[in-house]
Amino acid sequence: MTVYDPDADRLEDFEQSGDNETIVCYSYSRKTGMPIESLAISEVSRALTNSGQFIWLGLYDPSFETVQEVQDAFDLHELALEDAFADHQRPKVESYGNDTIFVVVRTAKLEDNQIRYGTTAVFMGKNFIISIRRGASNSYTPVREHCHRRPEKLRLGPIFVLHAIMDFIVDNYLPITDRLGNYLREQERNIFSYEFSKSTLKSLYELKSQLVHMRAVILPVQDVCNFFINHKKNELVSAFPAAAKPYFRDVNDHLLRSIDAVNGLNEMLSVAMDTYMAMVTMGQNDVVRKLAAWAGIAAVPTAVAGIYGMNFDYMPELHFKYAYFIIVGAVIAICLFLYQKFRKAGWL
């Protein structure tokens, strides 16, 4: 897809490989909510003329040719398509003049304690809904199966499919926070250690960074939910039924749980990092106290040896028969006294 980049003043190509391209398209009866038939993209135009049905087209990693074919068949706005294939697109919802709603939501998947992100773009019209999935995410096959088991809900039209997709995406946020919470609890035995470890601090920092990124990804989804809950009549397609609003309130409730979980983990992680650094500092202070205690004890024989090492001629005790034993005994007694004092104070 070729778009104009005004900042670079040049044309920039977005290439879609389509190596893992998946296309699933069904038509559904508005009266019964049951699937009618499986369609090819070339057959979409015929089905769109029938007001008694709607189309659900699901795409995964589509090729450039497929995207062009879909754009021509459904008359999609080219700017919305550019946003659908833009990397790191912020979640949003936009309404177009041809009774089309464009929704972008970020997907997330946890792999080896690393969160991978993808993008799902949805085009919804009066009698069609198109989902374009790119990047890391779980398959939407369970979503379609869920909808097929509830034909009475599919009678609401494309809006119920949009709810099912968003609900599936949002419900996959919470298991990620649960697994990250378990990982944080596993790190507690390293946190409550007096020994400093760069790997432990690095793990905590990376987890903190992932949580901050995840919060930035899922927080705008709340605006998308609020759009469908508190929309104005002229902002949505005319086929949007009022009965669909409670479904998006339910999605918003699930989303709030995920946001609360991320915020809670962020706070716990901040406390854990502060606690870890405090424990390391306490361990270092303990070492310093021990060194200071032993230095104080060693100072006694050092001082005595320094005095007698100055070779004075007039030191009366040098000529006393038991002076050596008295001096050594006094040094030992003082050292033992200091050792007991330091040990009682917890320095040794």
mmCIF file of C-alpha atoms in Angstrom:
data_model
loop_
_atom_site.group_PDB
_atom_site.id
_atom_site.type_symbol
_atom_site.label_atom_id
_atom_site.label_comp_id
_atom_site.label_asym_id
_atom_site.label_seq_id
_atom_site.Cartn_x
_atom_site.Cartn_y
_atom_site.Cartn_z
ATOM 1 C CA MET A 1 0.000 0.000 0.000
ATOM 2 C CA THR A 2 1.451 3.347 -1.072
ATOM 3 C CA VAL A 3 0.920 6.387 1.110
ATOM 4 C CA TYR A 4 2.315 9.889 1.108
ATOM 5 C CA ASP A 5 4.584 10.855 3.969
ATOM 6 C CA PRO A 6 4.567 14.681 4.268
ATOM 7 C CA ASP A 7 7.404 14.717 6.793
ATOM 8 C CA ALA A 8 9.815 12.871 4.514
ATOM 9 C CA ASP A 9 8.321 14.315 1.331
ATOM 10 C CA ARG A 10 8.498 10.967 -0.399
ATOM 11 C CA LEU A 11 6.392 7.889 -1.092
ATOM 12 C CA GLU A 12 6.712 5.040 1.356
ATOM 13 C CA ASP A 13 5.579 1.484 0.695
ATOM 14 C CA PHE A 14 4.036 -0.733 3.311
ATOM 15 C CA GLU A 15 4.548 -4.313 2.158
ATOM 16 C CA GLN A 16 2.380 -7.173 3.335
ATOM 17 C CA SER A 17 3.900 -10.595 2.808
ATOM 18 C CA GLY A 18 0.749 -12.629 3.312
ATOM 19 C CA ASP A 19 2.849 -15.749 3.916
ATOM 20 C CA ASN A 20 0.448 -16.927 6.641
ATOM 21 C CA GLU A 21 -2.651 -15.393 5.106
ATOM 22 C CA THR A 22 -5.975 -16.636 6.485
ATOM 23 C CA ILE A 23 -9.381 -15.651 5.089
ATOM 24 C CA VAL A 24 -12.670 -16.699 6.696
ATOM 25 C CA CYS A 25 -15.909 -15.204 5.394
ATOM 26 C CA TYR A 26 -19.516 -16.103 6.251
ATOM 27 C CA SER A 27 -22.898 -14.558 5.659
ATOM 28 C CA TYR A 28 -25.481 -14.608 8.468
ATOM 29 C CA SER A 29 -29.227 -14.234 8.544
ATOM 30 C CA ARG A 30 -30.477 -11.160 10.372
ATOM 31 C CA LYS A 31 -33.724 -12.934 11.153
ATOM 32 C CA THR A 32 -32.333 -16.106 12.736
ATOM 33 C CA GLY A 33 -28.655 -15.246 13.367
ATOM 34 C CA MET A 34 -27.643 -18.531 11.769
ATOM 35 C CA PRO A 35 -24.766 -18.750 9.276
ATOM 36 C CA ILE A 36 -26.027 -18.985 5.702
ATOM 37 C CA GLU A 37 -22.970 -19.847 3.645
ATOM 38 C CA SER A 38 -19.236 -19.468 3.341
ATOM 39 C CA LEU A 39 -18.215 -16.796 0.844
ATOM 40 C CA ALA A 40 -15.212 -15.909 -1.233
ATOM 41 C CA ILE A 41 -14.243 -12.247 -1.382
ATOM 42 C CA SER A 42 -15.337 -12.125 -5.025
ATOM 43 C CA GLU A 43 -18.873 -13.112 -3.912
ATOM 44 C CA VAL A 44 -19.163 -10.374 -1.281
ATOM 45 C CA SER A 45 -20.667 -7.748 -3.594
ATOM 46 C CA ARG A 46 -23.630 -9.998 -4.358
ATOM 47 C CA ALA A 47 -24.268 -10.748 -0.685
ATOM 48 C CA LEU A 48 -24.061 -7.080 0.350
ATOM 49 C CA THR A 49 -27.146 -6.262 -1.761
ATOM 50 C CA ASN A 50 -29.271 -8.531 0.427
ATOM 51 C CA SER A 51 -30.555 -6.498 3.391
ATOM 52 C CA GLY A 52 -31.686 -9.645 5.175
ATOM 53 C CA GLN A 53 -28.152 -10.755 5.962
ATOM 54 C CA PHE A 54 -24.759 -9.458 7.030
ATOM 55 C CA ILE A 55 -21.191 -10.573 6.331
ATOM 56 C CA TRP A 56 -18.385 -11.347 8.741
ATOM 57 C CA LEU A 57 -14.975 -11.405 7.094
ATOM 58 C CA GLY A 58 -11.934 -12.366 9.143
ATOM 59 C CA LEU A 59 -8.400 -11.779 7.842
ATOM 60 C CA TYR A 60 -5.051 -12.711 9.330
ATOM 61 C CA ASP A 61 -1.817 -11.365 7.825
ATOM 62 C CA PRO A 62 -3.499 -10.534 4.489
ATOM 63 C CA SER A 63 -1.505 -9.925 1.331
ATOM 64 C CA PHE A 64 -1.528 -6.630 -0.556
ATOM 65 C CA GLU A 65 -3.720 -8.141 -3.274
ATOM 66 C CA THR A 66 -6.265 -9.355 -0.716
ATOM 67 C CA VAL A 67 -6.405 -5.930 0.917
ATOM 68 C CA GLN A 68 -7.069 -4.263 -2.426
ATOM 69 C CA GLU A 69 -9.798 -6.770 -3.184
ATOM 70 C CA VAL A 70 -11.444 -6.176 0.198
ATOM 71 C CA GLN A 71 -11.225 -2.399 -0.209
ATOM 72 C CA ASP A 72 -12.954 -2.554 -3.587
ATOM 73 C CA ALA A 73 -15.632 -4.981 -2.382
ATOM 74 C CA PHE A 74 -16.589 -3.054 0.761
ATOM 75 C CA ASP A 75 -15.696 0.489 -0.341
ATOM 76 C CA LEU A 76 -13.401 1.078 2.642
ATOM 77 C CA HIS A 77 -11.722 4.416 3.250
ATOM 78 C CA GLU A 78 -8.046 4.330 2.231
ATOM 79 C CA LEU A 79 -6.881 6.290 5.294
ATOM 80 C CA ALA A 80 -8.512 3.760 7.598
ATOM 81 C CA LEU A 81 -6.739 0.963 5.766
ATOM 82 C CA GLU A 82 -3.417 2.724 6.262
ATOM 83 C CA ASP A 83 -4.114 2.910 9.996
ATOM 84 C CA ALA A 84 -5.097 -0.751 10.022
ATOM 85 C CA PHE A 85 -1.633 -1.729 8.768
ATOM 86 C CA ALA A 86 0.410 0.875 10.648
ATOM 87 C CA ASP A 87 2.763 -0.560 13.257
ATOM 88 C CA HIS A 88 2.229 0.465 16.896
ATOM 89 C CA GLN A 89 -1.146 2.035 16.101
ATOM 90 C CA ARG A 90 -2.847 3.489 19.164
ATOM 91 C CA PRO A 91 -6.245 1.958 20.019
ATOM 92 C CA LYS A 92 -8.996 4.222 18.711
ATOM 93 C CA VAL A 93 -12.429 4.374 17.123
ATOM 94 C CA GLU A 94 -13.442 6.567 14.191
ATOM 95 C CA SER A 95 -16.712 7.114 12.360
ATOM 96 C CA TYR A 96 -16.797 7.622 8.582
ATOM 97 C CA GLY A 97 -19.495 9.292 6.547
ATOM 98 C CA ASN A 98 -20.456 6.137 4.662
ATOM 99 C CA ASP A 99 -21.921 4.529 7.796
ATOM 100 C CA THR A 100 -18.671 2.752 8.583
ATOM 101 C CA ILE A 101 -17.038 2.481 11.995
ATOM 102 C CA PHE A 102 -13.300 1.844 12.206
ATOM 103 C CA VAL A 103 -11.897 0.372 15.425
ATOM 104 C CA VAL A 104 -8.283 -0.450 16.303
ATOM 105 C CA VAL A 105 -7.435 -2.507 19.388
ATOM 106 C CA ARG A 106 -4.018 -3.832 20.443
ATOM 107 C CA THR A 107 -3.729 -7.532 21.223
ATOM 108 C CA ALA A 108 -1.253 -9.038 23.680
ATOM 109 C CA LYS A 109 0.273 -12.473 24.134
ATOM 110 C CA LEU A 110 2.763 -13.652 26.766
ATOM 111 C CA GLU A 111 5.673 -15.754 25.518
ATOM 112 C CA ASP A 112 8.560 -16.708 27.852
ATOM 113 C CA ASN A 113 7.651 -13.901 30.276
ATOM 114 C CA GLN A 114 7.803 -11.410 27.389
ATOM 115 C CA ILE A 115 4.657 -9.643 26.210
ATOM 116 C CA ARG A 116 4.267 -9.598 22.438
ATOM 117 C CA TYR A 117 1.800 -7.188 20.871
ATOM 118 C CA GLY A 118 -0.315 -7.281 17.753
ATOM 119 C CA THR A 119 -3.071 -5.203 16.198
ATOM 120 C CA THR A 120 -6.663 -5.971 15.312
ATOM 121 C CA ALA A 121 -8.473 -3.515 13.064
ATOM 122 C CA VAL A 122 -12.234 -3.799 12.623
ATOM 123 C CA PHE A 123 -14.423 -2.195 9.945
ATOM 124 C CA MET A 124 -18.135 -2.278 10.769
ATOM 125 C CA GLY A 125 -20.950 -1.192 8.489
ATOM 126 C CA LYS A 126 -24.697 -1.711 8.308
ATOM 127 C CA ASN A 127 -24.406 -5.207 6.889
ATOM 128 C CA PHE A 128 -20.785 -6.230 7.293
ATOM 129 C CA ILE A 129 -17.918 -6.489 9.740
ATOM 130 C CA ILE A 130 -14.265 -7.058 8.800
ATOM 131 C CA SER A 131 -11.547 -7.997 11.288
ATOM 132 C CA ILE A 132 -7.904 -7.722 10.238
ATOM 133 C CA ARG A 133 -5.517 -9.390 12.671
ATOM 134 C CA ARG A 134 -1.776 -8.789 12.576
ATOM 135 C CA GLY A 135 1.072 -9.632 14.920
ATOM 136 C CA ALA A 136 0.941 -11.596 18.176
ATOM 137 C CA SER A 137 -2.534 -12.655 19.266
ATOM 138 C CA ASN A 138 -4.616 -15.743 19.854
ATOM 139 C CA SER A 139 -6.717 -17.159 17.031
ATOM 140 C CA TYR A 140 -10.256 -15.783 16.725
ATOM 141 C CA THR A 141 -11.681 -19.211 15.936
ATOM 142 C CA PRO A 142 -13.115 -19.466 19.500
ATOM 143 C CA VAL A 143 -14.861 -16.119 18.932
ATOM 144 C CA ARG A 144 -16.600 -17.365 15.790
ATOM 145 C CA GLU A 145 -17.542 -20.630 17.497
ATOM 146 C CA HIS A 146 -18.905 -18.678 20.458
ATOM 147 C CA CYS A 147 -21.070 -16.556 18.166
ATOM 148 C CA HIS A 148 -22.298 -19.601 16.214
ATOM 149 C CA ARG A 149 -23.546 -21.098 19.470
ATOM 150 C CA ARG A 150 -25.594 -17.940 20.135
ATOM 151 C CA PRO A 151 -27.578 -17.216 16.971
ATOM 152 C CA GLU A 152 -30.125 -15.238 18.992
ATOM 153 C CA LYS A 153 -27.335 -12.731 19.779
ATOM 154 C CA LEU A 154 -26.148 -12.623 16.172
ATOM 155 C CA ARG A 155 -29.558 -11.239 15.257
ATOM 156 C CA LEU A 156 -28.241 -7.956 16.663
ATOM 157 C CA GLY A 157 -26.009 -7.839 13.604
ATOM 158 C CA PRO A 158 -22.345 -6.855 13.202
ATOM 159 C CA ILE A 159 -22.325 -4.978 16.502
ATOM 160 C CA PHE A 160 -22.517 -8.239 18.471
ATOM 161 C CA VAL A 161 -19.556 -9.616 16.513
ATOM 162 C CA LEU A 162 -17.593 -6.459 17.356
ATOM 163 C CA HIS A 163 -18.471 -6.945 21.019
ATOM 164 C CA ALA A 164 -17.368 -10.600 20.872
ATOM 165 C CA ILE A 165 -14.004 -9.680 19.321
ATOM 166 C CA MET A 166 -13.321 -6.897 21.827
ATOM 167 C CA ASP A 167 -14.435 -9.078 24.720
ATOM 168 C CA PHE A 168 -12.061 -11.844 23.591
ATOM 169 C CA ILE A 169 -9.152 -9.405 23.292
ATOM 170 C CA VAL A 170 -9.802 -7.813 26.678
ATOM 171 C CA ASP A 171 -10.305 -11.175 28.403
ATOM 172 C CA ASN A 172 -6.840 -12.209 27.209
ATOM 173 C CA TYR A 173 -5.251 -9.269 29.064
ATOM 174 C CA LEU A 174 -6.051 -10.591 32.542
ATOM 175 C CA PRO A 175 -4.268 -13.995 32.246
ATOM 176 C CA ILE A 176 -1.134 -12.086 31.247
ATOM 177 C CA THR A 177 -1.243 -9.976 34.413
ATOM 178 C CA ASP A 178 -1.913 -13.122 36.475
ATOM 179 C CA ARG A 179 1.151 -14.886 35.051
ATOM 180 C CA LEU A 180 3.307 -11.803 35.537
ATOM 181 C CA GLY A 181 2.071 -11.617 39.129
ATOM 182 C CA ASN A 182 3.113 -15.247 39.656
ATOM 183 C CA TYR A 183 6.505 -14.462 38.141
ATOM 184 C CA LEU A 184 6.916 -11.526 40.528
ATOM 185 C CA ARG A 185 6.123 -13.762 43.494
ATOM 186 C CA GLU A 186 8.757 -16.226 42.278
ATOM 187 C CA GLN A 187 11.312 -13.426 42.387
ATOM 188 C CA GLU A 188 10.567 -12.651 46.048
ATOM 189 C CA ARG A 189 13.175 -15.107 47.321
ATOM 190 C CA ASN A 190 15.781 -13.155 45.349
ATOM 191 C CA ILE A 191 14.355 -9.849 46.532
ATOM 192 C CA PHE A 192 14.769 -10.679 50.226
ATOM 193 C CA SER A 193 18.467 -11.300 49.887
ATOM 194 C CA TYR A 194 21.350 -9.260 51.247
ATOM 195 C CA GLU A 195 23.484 -10.064 48.214
ATOM 196 C CA PHE A 196 23.275 -7.723 45.251
ATOM 197 C CA SER A 197 22.539 -9.401 41.915
ATOM 198 C CA LYS A 198 22.456 -7.506 38.638
ATOM 199 C CA SER A 199 20.319 -10.237 37.071
ATOM 200 C CA THR A 200 17.633 -9.842 39.752
ATOM 201 C CA LEU A 201 17.541 -6.071 39.358
ATOM 202 C CA LYS A 202 17.487 -6.453 35.570
ATOM 203 C CA SER A 203 14.548 -8.873 35.770
ATOM 204 C CA LEU A 204 12.597 -6.480 37.986
ATOM 205 C CA TYR A 205 13.338 -3.547 35.692
ATOM 206 C CA GLU A 206 12.305 -5.475 32.574
ATOM 207 C CA LEU A 207 9.065 -6.529 34.258
ATOM 208 C CA LYS A 208 8.423 -2.922 35.266
ATOM 209 C CA SER A 209 9.047 -1.772 31.701
ATOM 210 C CA GLN A 210 6.626 -4.365 30.318
ATOM 211 C CA LEU A 211 3.890 -3.335 32.732
ATOM 212 C CA VAL A 212 4.283 0.345 31.839
ATOM 213 C CA HIS A 213 4.071 -0.543 28.140
ATOM 214 C CA MET A 214 1.061 -2.794 28.694
ATOM 215 C CA ARG A 215 -0.769 -0.063 30.593
ATOM 216 C CA ALA A 216 -0.154 2.335 27.696
ATOM 217 C CA VAL A 217 -1.553 -0.277 25.304
ATOM 218 C CA ILE A 218 -4.756 -1.229 27.139
ATOM 219 C CA LEU A 219 -5.730 2.101 28.720
ATOM 220 C CA PRO A 220 -6.961 3.693 25.432
ATOM 221 C CA VAL A 221 -9.284 0.706 24.909
ATOM 222 C CA GLN A 222 -11.433 2.262 27.620
ATOM 223 C CA ASP A 223 -12.074 5.214 25.313
ATOM 224 C CA VAL A 224 -13.214 2.782 22.614
ATOM 225 C CA CYS A 225 -15.682 1.152 25.021
ATOM 226 C CA ASN A 226 -16.953 4.532 26.192
ATOM 227 C CA PHE A 227 -17.567 5.528 22.580
ATOM 228 C CA PHE A 228 -20.075 2.695 22.151
ATOM 229 C CA ILE A 229 -21.584 3.233 25.599
ATOM 230 C CA ASN A 230 -21.985 7.024 25.416
ATOM 231 C CA HIS A 231 -22.084 7.638 21.655
ATOM 232 C CA LYS A 232 -24.171 10.199 19.868
ATOM 233 C CA LYS A 233 -26.666 9.053 17.271
ATOM 234 C CA ASN A 234 -24.834 10.729 14.426
ATOM 235 C CA GLU A 235 -21.543 9.022 15.347
ATOM 236 C CA LEU A 236 -22.647 5.433 14.687
ATOM 237 C CA VAL A 237 -24.176 3.469 11.892
ATOM 238 C CA SER A 238 -27.950 3.533 11.851
ATOM 239 C CA ALA A 239 -28.089 -0.234 12.436
ATOM 240 C CA PHE A 240 -26.575 0.097 15.919
ATOM 241 C CA PRO A 241 -29.241 -1.235 18.328
ATOM 242 C CA ALA A 242 -29.648 0.210 21.810
ATOM 243 C CA ALA A 243 -29.702 -3.349 23.154
ATOM 244 C CA ALA A 244 -25.973 -3.635 22.363
ATOM 245 C CA LYS A 245 -24.889 -1.028 24.927
ATOM 246 C CA PRO A 246 -24.899 -3.406 27.938
ATOM 247 C CA TYR A 247 -22.484 -5.707 26.118
ATOM 248 C CA PHE A 248 -19.914 -2.938 25.806
ATOM 249 C CA ARG A 249 -20.414 -2.003 29.453
ATOM 250 C CA ASP A 250 -19.519 -5.621 30.238
ATOM 251 C CA VAL A 251 -16.355 -5.333 28.106
ATOM 252 C CA ASN A 252 -15.502 -2.118 29.929
ATOM 253 C CA ASP A 253 -15.901 -3.868 33.301
ATOM 254 C CA HIS A 254 -13.493 -6.604 32.212
ATOM 255 C CA LEU A 255 -11.089 -3.965 30.960
ATOM 256 C CA LEU A 256 -11.172 -2.119 34.287
ATOM 257 C CA ARG A 257 -10.179 -5.346 36.041
ATOM 258 C CA SER A 258 -7.155 -5.652 33.764
ATOM 259 C CA ILE A 259 -6.209 -2.000 34.281
ATOM 260 C CA ASP A 260 -6.527 -2.399 38.054
ATOM 261 C CA ALA A 261 -4.382 -5.548 37.881
ATOM 262 C CA VAL A 262 -1.671 -3.737 35.894
ATOM 263 C CA ASN A 263 -1.729 -0.768 38.288
ATOM 264 C CA GLY A 264 -1.554 -3.119 41.265
ATOM 265 C CA LEU A 265 1.401 -5.002 39.792
ATOM 266 C CA ASN A 266 3.120 -1.704 39.036
ATOM 267 C CA GLU A 267 2.786 -0.637 42.669
ATOM 268 C CA MET A 268 3.903 -4.046 43.952
ATOM 269 C CA LEU A 269 6.886 -3.976 41.622
ATOM 270 C CA SER A 270 7.879 -0.482 42.744
ATOM 271 C CA VAL A 271 7.709 -1.624 46.367
ATOM 272 C CA ALA A 272 9.658 -4.784 45.487
ATOM 273 C CA MET A 273 12.430 -2.810 43.784
ATOM 274 C CA ASP A 274 12.644 -0.377 46.717
ATOM 275 C CA THR A 275 12.643 -3.289 49.162
ATOM 276 C CA TYR A 276 15.354 -5.078 47.202
ATOM 277 C CA MET A 277 17.611 -2.033 47.181
ATOM 278 C CA ALA A 278 16.919 -1.479 50.900
ATOM 279 C CA MET A 279 17.812 -5.109 51.658
ATOM 280 C CA VAL A 280 21.019 -4.806 49.659
ATOM 281 C CA THR A 281 21.871 -1.578 51.503
ATOM 282 C CA MET A 282 21.175 -3.256 54.840
ATOM 283 C CA GLY A 283 23.453 -6.122 53.850
ATOM 284 C CA GLN A 284 26.207 -3.700 52.913
ATOM 285 C CA ASN A 285 25.744 -1.816 56.192
ATOM 286 C CA ASP A 286 26.013 -5.092 58.074
ATOM 287 C CA VAL A 287 29.341 -5.811 56.379
ATOM 288 C CA VAL A 288 30.561 -2.290 57.157
ATOM 289 C CA ARG A 289 29.625 -2.704 60.835
ATOM 290 C CA LYS A 290 31.493 -5.995 61.064
ATOM 291 C CA LEU A 291 34.570 -4.499 59.449
ATOM 292 C CA ALA A 292 34.389 -1.492 61.795
ATOM 293 C CA ALA A 293 34.057 -3.774 64.841
ATOM 294 C CA TRP A 294 37.046 -5.907 63.893
ATOM 295 C CA ALA A 295 39.031 -2.765 63.063
ATOM 296 C CA GLY A 296 38.255 -1.415 66.553
ATOM 297 C CA ILE A 297 39.403 -4.643 68.173
ATOM 298 C CA ALA A 298 42.559 -4.784 66.054
ATOM 299 C CA ALA A 299 43.354 -1.181 66.972
ATOM 300 C CA VAL A 300 44.213 -2.153 70.569
ATOM 301 C CA PRO A 301 47.198 -4.466 69.869
ATOM 302 C CA THR A 302 48.202 -2.181 66.994
ATOM 303 C CA ALA A 303 48.387 0.824 69.333
ATOM 304 C CA VAL A 304 50.341 -1.085 71.995
ATOM 305 C CA ALA A 305 52.740 -2.505 69.423
ATOM 306 C CA GLY A 306 53.195 0.991 67.988
ATOM 307 C CA ILE A 307 54.123 2.427 71.365
ATOM 308 C CA TYR A 308 56.669 -0.257 72.188
ATOM 309 C CA GLY A 309 58.048 -0.152 68.683
ATOM 310 C CA MET A 310 59.359 3.429 69.135
ATOM 311 C CA ASN A 311 62.504 2.217 71.000
ATOM 312 C CA PHE A 312 62.437 4.695 73.919
ATOM 313 C CA ASP A 313 65.362 4.381 76.306
ATOM 314 C CA TYR A 314 63.385 5.253 79.423
ATOM 315 C CA MET A 315 60.402 2.886 79.621
ATOM 316 C CA PRO A 316 60.370 1.514 83.208
ATOM 317 C CA GLU A 317 58.181 -1.483 82.441
ATOM 318 C CA LEU A 318 60.748 -2.766 79.943
ATOM 319 C CA HIS A 319 62.908 -3.828 82.834
ATOM 320 C CA PHE A 320 60.072 -5.326 84.885
ATOM 321 C CA LYS A 321 60.234 -9.120 84.950
ATOM 322 C CA TYR A 322 56.546 -9.748 84.212
ATOM 323 C CA ALA A 323 55.906 -6.676 82.017
ATOM 324 C CA TYR A 324 55.527 -8.714 78.811
ATOM 325 C CA PHE A 325 52.892 -11.025 80.277
ATOM 326 C CA ILE A 326 50.993 -8.136 81.835
ATOM 327 C CA ILE A 327 50.913 -6.150 78.575
ATOM 328 C CA VAL A 328 49.836 -9.155 76.489
ATOM 329 C CA GLY A 329 47.184 -10.074 79.068
ATOM 330 C CA ALA A 330 45.855 -6.519 79.146
ATOM 331 C CA VAL A 331 45.651 -6.445 75.328
ATOM 332 C CA ILE A 332 43.777 -9.756 75.263
ATOM 333 C CA ALA A 333 41.394 -8.627 78.027
ATOM 334 C CA ILE A 334 40.609 -5.358 76.265
ATOM 335 C CA CYS A 335 40.052 -7.174 72.929
ATOM 336 C CA LEU A 336 37.701 -9.678 74.597
ATOM 337 C CA PHE A 337 35.817 -6.837 76.282
ATOM 338 C CA LEU A 338 35.375 -5.026 72.963
ATOM 339 C CA TYR A 339 34.336 -8.262 71.248
ATOM 340 C CA GLN A 340 31.587 -8.817 73.829
ATOM 341 C CA LYS A 341 30.390 -5.215 73.502
ATOM 342 C CA PHE A 342 30.249 -5.365 69.691
ATOM 343 C CA ARG A 343 28.542 -8.738 69.758
ATOM 344 C CA LYS A 344 25.930 -7.481 72.206
ATOM 345 C CA ALA A 345 25.323 -4.466 69.960
ATOM 346 C CA GLY A 346 24.765 -6.799 66.988
ATOM 347 C CA TRP A 347 27.820 -5.715 65.064
ATOM 348 C CA LEU A 348 29.430 -9.153 65.214
#
